[in-house]
Amino acid sequence: ADDNSNNNNVCQSNIALEGPWFIQLGNQSLFGLTGIPTLEIRLPTSYPFGKDCPTPILHNVMMNPQIKEELLQELQDMYEMEMDVGIMWGERCREEISILEEAYMTTQQQL
């Protein structure tokens, strides 16, 4: 049992908490963009125990700028100390990306 707990500690210590973290949000480039939709999370030095909110940045996501700003604000409003922003924010952004993908595919099929 001790060997397993030591192995877990070694694995956990290899994950850099400083960031930035990059989370792939989709498998393909949409709308003629040259990159895969990605969420970048810039972490404050106090993360995950501080009150300072990490900064979310979307890369290669083409959407209405107002909707994009609202999504980024929603992510920051969700933040609570000790929250795993990678999981929560990544899933929320994937939801939004899947809506964009469906709308794009529907539009393409109608052409």
CSV table of N, CA and C in Angstrom, one decimal:
chain,number,residue,atom,x,y,z
A,1,ALA,N,0.8,-1.2,0.0
A,1,ALA,CA,0.0,0.0,0.0
A,1,ALA,C,0.9,1.3,0.0
A,2,ASP,N,2.0,1.2,0.7
A,2,ASP,CA,2.9,2.4,0.8
A,2,ASP,C,3.5,2.7,-0.6
A,3,ASP,N,3.8,1.6,-1.4
A,3,ASP,CA,4.4,1.9,-2.7
A,3,ASP,C,3.4,2.6,-3.6
A,4,ASN,N,2.1,2.3,-3.5
A,4,ASN,CA,1.1,3.0,-4.3
A,4,ASN,C,1.0,4.4,-3.9
A,5,SER,N,1.0,4.7,-2.6
A,5,SER,CA,0.8,6.1,-2.2
A,5,SER,C,2.0,6.9,-2.6
A,6,ASN,N,3.2,6.3,-2.6
A,6,ASN,CA,4.4,7.0,-3.0
A,6,ASN,C,4.4,7.3,-4.5
A,7,ASN,N,3.9,6.3,-5.3
A,7,ASN,CA,3.8,6.5,-6.7
A,7,ASN,C,2.8,7.7,-7.0
A,8,ASN,N,1.7,7.7,-6.3
A,8,ASN,CA,0.7,8.8,-6.5
A,8,ASN,C,1.3,10.1,-6.2
A,9,ASN,N,2.1,10.2,-5.1
A,9,ASN,CA,2.7,11.5,-4.8
A,9,ASN,C,3.7,11.9,-5.8
A,10,VAL,N,4.4,11.0,-6.4
A,10,VAL,CA,5.4,11.3,-7.5
A,10,VAL,C,4.6,11.9,-8.7
A,11,CYS,N,3.6,11.2,-9.1
A,11,CYS,CA,2.8,11.7,-10.2
A,11,CYS,C,2.2,13.0,-10.0
A,12,GLN,N,1.6,13.3,-8.8
A,12,GLN,CA,1.0,14.6,-8.5
A,12,GLN,C,2.0,15.7,-8.5
A,13,SER,N,3.2,15.4,-8.1
A,13,SER,CA,4.2,16.5,-8.0
A,13,SER,C,4.8,16.9,-9.4
A,14,ASN,N,4.5,16.1,-10.4
A,14,ASN,CA,5.0,16.4,-11.7
A,14,ASN,C,4.0,17.3,-12.5
A,15,ILE,N,2.9,17.6,-11.9
A,15,ILE,CA,1.9,18.5,-12.6
A,15,ILE,C,2.2,19.9,-12.1
A,16,ALA,N,2.5,20.8,-13.1
A,16,ALA,CA,2.9,22.1,-12.7
A,16,ALA,C,1.7,22.9,-12.4
A,17,LEU,N,1.6,23.4,-11.2
A,17,LEU,CA,0.5,24.3,-10.8
A,17,LEU,C,0.6,25.7,-11.3
A,18,GLU,N,1.8,26.1,-11.6
A,18,GLU,CA,2.1,27.5,-12.0
A,18,GLU,C,1.3,27.8,-13.3
A,19,GLY,N,1.2,26.9,-14.2
A,19,GLY,CA,0.5,27.1,-15.5
A,19,GLY,C,1.5,27.9,-16.4
A,20,PRO,N,1.0,28.5,-17.5
A,20,PRO,CA,-0.4,28.4,-17.9
A,20,PRO,C,-0.8,27.0,-18.4
A,21,TRP,N,-2.1,26.7,-18.3
A,21,TRP,CA,-2.6,25.4,-18.8
A,21,TRP,C,-3.3,25.7,-20.1
A,22,PHE,N,-3.2,24.7,-21.0
A,22,PHE,CA,-3.9,24.7,-22.3
A,22,PHE,C,-4.8,23.5,-22.4
A,23,ILE,N,-6.1,23.8,-22.7
A,23,ILE,CA,-7.1,22.7,-22.8
A,23,ILE,C,-7.7,22.7,-24.1
A,24,GLN,N,-7.5,21.6,-24.9
A,24,GLN,CA,-8.1,21.4,-26.2
A,24,GLN,C,-9.6,21.3,-26.1
A,25,LEU,N,-10.3,22.2,-26.8
A,25,LEU,CA,-11.8,22.2,-26.7
A,25,LEU,C,-12.5,21.5,-27.9
A,26,GLY,N,-11.8,21.2,-28.9
A,26,GLY,CA,-12.4,20.5,-30.0
A,26,GLY,C,-11.4,19.7,-30.8
A,27,ASN,N,-11.8,18.9,-31.7
A,27,ASN,CA,-10.9,18.0,-32.4
A,27,ASN,C,-10.5,18.6,-33.8
A,28,GLN,N,-11.2,19.6,-34.2
A,28,GLN,CA,-11.0,20.1,-35.5
A,28,GLN,C,-11.0,21.6,-35.6
A,29,SER,N,-10.4,22.1,-36.6
A,29,SER,CA,-10.4,23.5,-36.9
A,29,SER,C,-11.7,23.9,-37.6
A,30,LEU,N,-12.5,24.8,-37.1
A,30,LEU,CA,-13.8,25.2,-37.7
A,30,LEU,C,-13.6,26.5,-38.4
A,31,PHE,N,-14.6,26.8,-39.2
A,31,PHE,CA,-14.7,28.1,-39.9
A,31,PHE,C,-13.4,28.5,-40.6
A,32,GLY,N,-12.6,27.6,-41.1
A,32,GLY,CA,-11.4,27.9,-41.8
A,32,GLY,C,-10.3,28.4,-40.9
A,33,LEU,N,-10.3,28.3,-39.6
A,33,LEU,CA,-9.3,28.7,-38.7
A,33,LEU,C,-8.1,27.8,-38.9
A,34,THR,N,-6.9,28.2,-38.5
A,34,THR,CA,-5.7,27.4,-38.7
A,34,THR,C,-5.3,26.6,-37.4
A,35,GLY,N,-6.1,26.7,-36.4
A,35,GLY,CA,-5.7,26.0,-35.2
A,35,GLY,C,-6.9,25.3,-34.5
A,36,ILE,N,-6.6,24.5,-33.5
A,36,ILE,CA,-7.6,23.8,-32.8
A,36,ILE,C,-8.1,24.7,-31.7
A,37,PRO,N,-9.4,24.8,-31.5
A,37,PRO,CA,-10.0,25.6,-30.4
A,37,PRO,C,-9.4,25.2,-29.0
A,38,THR,N,-8.8,26.2,-28.3
A,38,THR,CA,-8.1,25.9,-27.1
A,38,THR,C,-8.4,27.0,-26.0
A,39,LEU,N,-8.5,26.5,-24.8
A,39,LEU,CA,-8.7,27.4,-23.6
A,39,LEU,C,-7.3,27.5,-22.9
A,40,GLU,N,-6.8,28.7,-22.8
A,40,GLU,CA,-5.6,28.9,-22.0
A,40,GLU,C,-6.0,29.5,-20.7
A,41,ILE,N,-5.5,28.9,-19.6
A,41,ILE,CA,-5.8,29.4,-18.3
A,41,ILE,C,-4.5,29.9,-17.6
A,42,ARG,N,-4.4,31.2,-17.4
A,42,ARG,CA,-3.2,31.8,-16.7
A,42,ARG,C,-3.6,31.9,-15.2
A,43,LEU,N,-2.7,31.2,-14.4
A,43,LEU,CA,-3.0,31.1,-13.0
A,43,LEU,C,-2.2,32.1,-12.2
A,44,PRO,N,-2.9,32.7,-11.2
A,44,PRO,CA,-2.2,33.6,-10.2
A,44,PRO,C,-1.3,32.8,-9.3
A,45,THR,N,-0.3,33.4,-8.7
A,45,THR,CA,0.6,32.7,-7.9
A,45,THR,C,-0.1,32.0,-6.7
A,46,SER,N,-1.3,32.6,-6.3
A,46,SER,CA,-2.0,32.1,-5.1
A,46,SER,C,-2.9,30.9,-5.4
A,47,TYR,N,-3.0,30.5,-6.7
A,47,TYR,CA,-3.9,29.4,-7.1
A,47,TYR,C,-3.4,28.1,-6.5
A,48,PRO,N,-4.2,27.2,-6.0
A,48,PRO,CA,-5.7,27.2,-6.0
A,48,PRO,C,-6.3,27.8,-4.7
A,49,PHE,N,-5.5,28.3,-3.8
A,49,PHE,CA,-6.0,28.6,-2.4
A,49,PHE,C,-6.3,30.1,-2.2
A,50,GLY,N,-6.0,30.9,-3.2
A,50,GLY,CA,-6.2,32.3,-3.1
A,50,GLY,C,-7.5,32.8,-3.7
A,51,LYS,N,-7.8,34.0,-3.4
A,51,LYS,CA,-9.1,34.6,-3.9
A,51,LYS,C,-8.9,35.1,-5.4
A,52,ASP,N,-7.7,35.3,-5.8
A,52,ASP,CA,-7.4,35.9,-7.2
A,52,ASP,C,-7.9,34.8,-8.2
A,53,CYS,N,-8.7,35.3,-9.1
A,53,CYS,CA,-9.2,34.4,-10.2
A,53,CYS,C,-8.2,34.2,-11.3
A,54,PRO,N,-8.1,33.0,-11.8
A,54,PRO,CA,-7.2,32.7,-13.0
A,54,PRO,C,-7.8,33.5,-14.1
A,55,THR,N,-7.0,33.7,-15.2
A,55,THR,CA,-7.5,34.4,-16.4
A,55,THR,C,-7.7,33.4,-17.5
A,56,PRO,N,-9.0,33.3,-18.0
A,56,PRO,CA,-9.2,32.5,-19.2
A,56,PRO,C,-9.0,33.2,-20.5
A,57,ILE,N,-8.4,32.5,-21.5
A,57,ILE,CA,-8.2,33.1,-22.8
A,57,ILE,C,-8.6,32.1,-23.8
A,58,LEU,N,-9.4,32.4,-24.8
A,58,LEU,CA,-9.8,31.5,-25.8
A,58,LEU,C,-9.0,31.7,-27.1
A,59,HIS,N,-8.4,30.6,-27.6
A,59,HIS,CA,-7.6,30.7,-28.9
A,59,HIS,C,-8.3,29.9,-30.0
A,60,ASN,N,-8.3,30.4,-31.2
A,60,ASN,CA,-8.8,29.7,-32.3
A,60,ASN,C,-10.3,29.5,-32.2
A,61,VAL,N,-11.0,30.4,-31.6
A,61,VAL,CA,-12.5,30.2,-31.4
A,61,VAL,C,-13.1,31.4,-32.1
A,62,MET,N,-13.9,31.2,-33.2
A,62,MET,CA,-14.5,32.3,-33.9
A,62,MET,C,-15.9,32.4,-33.4
A,63,MET,N,-16.3,33.4,-32.7
A,63,MET,CA,-17.6,33.6,-32.2
A,63,MET,C,-17.9,35.1,-32.0
A,64,ASN,N,-19.1,35.5,-31.9
A,64,ASN,CA,-19.5,36.9,-31.7
A,64,ASN,C,-18.7,37.4,-30.5
A,65,PRO,N,-18.0,38.5,-30.7
A,65,PRO,CA,-17.1,39.1,-29.6
A,65,PRO,C,-17.9,39.3,-28.3
A,66,GLN,N,-19.2,39.7,-28.3
A,66,GLN,CA,-19.9,39.9,-27.1
A,66,GLN,C,-20.2,38.6,-26.4
A,67,ILE,N,-20.6,37.6,-27.2
A,67,ILE,CA,-20.8,36.2,-26.6
A,67,ILE,C,-19.5,35.7,-26.0
A,68,LYS,N,-18.4,35.9,-26.7
A,68,LYS,CA,-17.1,35.5,-26.2
A,68,LYS,C,-16.8,36.1,-24.8
A,69,GLU,N,-17.0,37.5,-24.8
A,69,GLU,CA,-16.7,38.2,-23.5
A,69,GLU,C,-17.7,37.7,-22.4
A,70,GLU,N,-18.9,37.4,-22.7
A,70,GLU,CA,-19.9,36.9,-21.7
A,70,GLU,C,-19.5,35.6,-21.2
A,71,LEU,N,-19.0,34.7,-22.1
A,71,LEU,CA,-18.5,33.4,-21.7
A,71,LEU,C,-17.3,33.5,-20.8
A,72,LEU,N,-16.3,34.4,-21.1
A,72,LEU,CA,-15.1,34.5,-20.3
A,72,LEU,C,-15.5,35.1,-18.9
A,73,GLN,N,-16.5,36.0,-18.9
A,73,GLN,CA,-16.9,36.6,-17.7
A,73,GLN,C,-17.7,35.5,-16.8
A,74,GLU,N,-18.5,34.7,-17.5
A,74,GLU,CA,-19.2,33.6,-16.8
A,74,GLU,C,-18.2,32.7,-16.1
A,75,LEU,N,-17.1,32.4,-16.8
A,75,LEU,CA,-16.0,31.5,-16.3
A,75,LEU,C,-15.5,32.1,-15.0
A,76,GLN,N,-15.1,33.4,-15.1
A,76,GLN,CA,-14.6,34.1,-13.9
A,76,GLN,C,-15.6,34.2,-12.8
A,77,ASP,N,-16.8,34.4,-13.1
A,77,ASP,CA,-17.9,34.4,-12.1
A,77,ASP,C,-18.0,33.1,-11.3
A,78,MET,N,-17.8,32.0,-12.0
A,78,MET,CA,-17.9,30.6,-11.5
A,78,MET,C,-16.8,30.4,-10.4
A,79,TYR,N,-15.7,31.1,-10.5
A,79,TYR,CA,-14.5,30.8,-9.7
A,79,TYR,C,-14.7,30.8,-8.2
A,80,GLU,N,-14.3,29.8,-7.5
A,80,GLU,CA,-14.2,29.8,-6.1
A,80,GLU,C,-12.9,29.2,-5.7
A,81,MET,N,-12.4,29.6,-4.5
A,81,MET,CA,-11.1,29.1,-4.0
A,81,MET,C,-11.2,27.5,-4.0
A,82,GLU,N,-10.0,27.0,-4.3
A,82,GLU,CA,-9.8,25.5,-4.4
A,82,GLU,C,-10.6,24.8,-5.5
A,83,MET,N,-11.2,25.5,-6.4
A,83,MET,CA,-11.9,24.9,-7.5
A,83,MET,C,-10.9,24.5,-8.6
A,84,ASP,N,-11.2,23.4,-9.2
A,84,ASP,CA,-10.3,22.9,-10.3
A,84,ASP,C,-10.9,23.6,-11.6
A,85,VAL,N,-10.3,24.8,-11.9
A,85,VAL,CA,-10.8,25.5,-13.0
A,85,VAL,C,-10.6,24.8,-14.4
A,86,GLY,N,-9.6,23.9,-14.4
A,86,GLY,CA,-9.3,23.2,-15.7
A,86,GLY,C,-10.5,22.4,-16.1
A,87,ILE,N,-11.1,21.7,-15.1
A,87,ILE,CA,-12.2,20.8,-15.4
A,87,ILE,C,-13.5,21.6,-15.6
A,88,MET,N,-13.8,22.5,-14.7
A,88,MET,CA,-15.0,23.3,-14.8
A,88,MET,C,-15.1,24.1,-16.0
A,89,TRP,N,-14.0,24.9,-16.2
A,89,TRP,CA,-14.0,25.8,-17.4
A,89,TRP,C,-13.9,25.1,-18.7
A,90,GLY,N,-13.1,24.0,-18.7
A,90,GLY,CA,-13.0,23.3,-19.9
A,90,GLY,C,-14.3,22.7,-20.4
A,91,GLU,N,-15.0,22.1,-19.5
A,91,GLU,CA,-16.4,21.5,-19.8
A,91,GLU,C,-17.3,22.6,-20.3
A,92,ARG,N,-17.3,23.8,-19.6
A,92,ARG,CA,-18.3,24.8,-20.0
A,92,ARG,C,-17.9,25.3,-21.4
A,93,CYS,N,-16.6,25.5,-21.7
A,93,CYS,CA,-16.2,25.9,-23.0
A,93,CYS,C,-16.5,24.9,-24.1
A,94,ARG,N,-16.4,23.6,-23.7
A,94,ARG,CA,-16.7,22.5,-24.7
A,94,ARG,C,-18.2,22.6,-25.1
A,95,GLU,N,-19.0,22.9,-24.1
A,95,GLU,CA,-20.5,23.0,-24.3
A,95,GLU,C,-20.7,24.1,-25.4
A,96,GLU,N,-20.1,25.2,-25.2
A,96,GLU,CA,-20.3,26.4,-26.1
A,96,GLU,C,-19.7,26.1,-27.5
A,97,ILE,N,-18.6,25.4,-27.5
A,97,ILE,CA,-18.0,25.0,-28.8
A,97,ILE,C,-18.9,24.0,-29.5
A,98,SER,N,-19.4,23.1,-28.8
A,98,SER,CA,-20.3,22.1,-29.5
A,98,SER,C,-21.5,22.8,-30.1
A,99,ILE,N,-22.1,23.8,-29.4
A,99,ILE,CA,-23.2,24.6,-30.0
A,99,ILE,C,-22.8,25.3,-31.3
A,100,LEU,N,-21.6,25.9,-31.3
A,100,LEU,CA,-21.0,26.5,-32.4
A,100,LEU,C,-20.8,25.5,-33.6
A,101,GLU,N,-20.3,24.4,-33.2
A,101,GLU,CA,-20.1,23.3,-34.3
A,101,GLU,C,-21.4,22.9,-34.9
A,102,GLU,N,-22.4,22.6,-34.1
A,102,GLU,CA,-23.7,22.2,-34.6
A,102,GLU,C,-24.3,23.3,-35.5
A,103,ALA,N,-24.2,24.5,-35.1
A,103,ALA,CA,-24.8,25.6,-35.9
A,103,ALA,C,-24.0,25.7,-37.2
A,104,TYR,N,-22.7,25.6,-37.2
A,104,TYR,CA,-21.9,25.7,-38.4
A,104,TYR,C,-22.2,24.5,-39.3
A,105,MET,N,-22.3,23.3,-38.8
A,105,MET,CA,-22.6,22.2,-39.6
A,105,MET,C,-24.0,22.3,-40.3
A,106,THR,N,-25.0,22.8,-39.5
A,106,THR,CA,-26.3,22.9,-40.0
A,106,THR,C,-26.3,23.9,-41.2
A,107,THR,N,-25.6,25.0,-41.0
A,107,THR,CA,-25.5,26.1,-42.0
A,107,THR,C,-24.8,25.5,-43.3
A,108,GLN,N,-23.8,24.7,-43.1
A,108,GLN,CA,-23.1,24.1,-44.3
A,108,GLN,C,-24.0,23.2,-45.0
A,109,GLN,N,-24.8,22.4,-44.3
A,109,GLN,CA,-25.7,21.4,-45.0
A,109,GLN,C,-26.8,22.1,-45.8
A,110,GLN,N,-27.1,23.3,-45.3
A,110,GLN,CA,-28.2,24.1,-46.0
A,110,GLN,C,-27.7,24.8,-47.3
A,111,LEU,N,-26.4,24.9,-47.5
A,111,LEU,CA,-25.9,25.6,-48.7
A,111,LEU,C,-25.9,24.7,-49.9
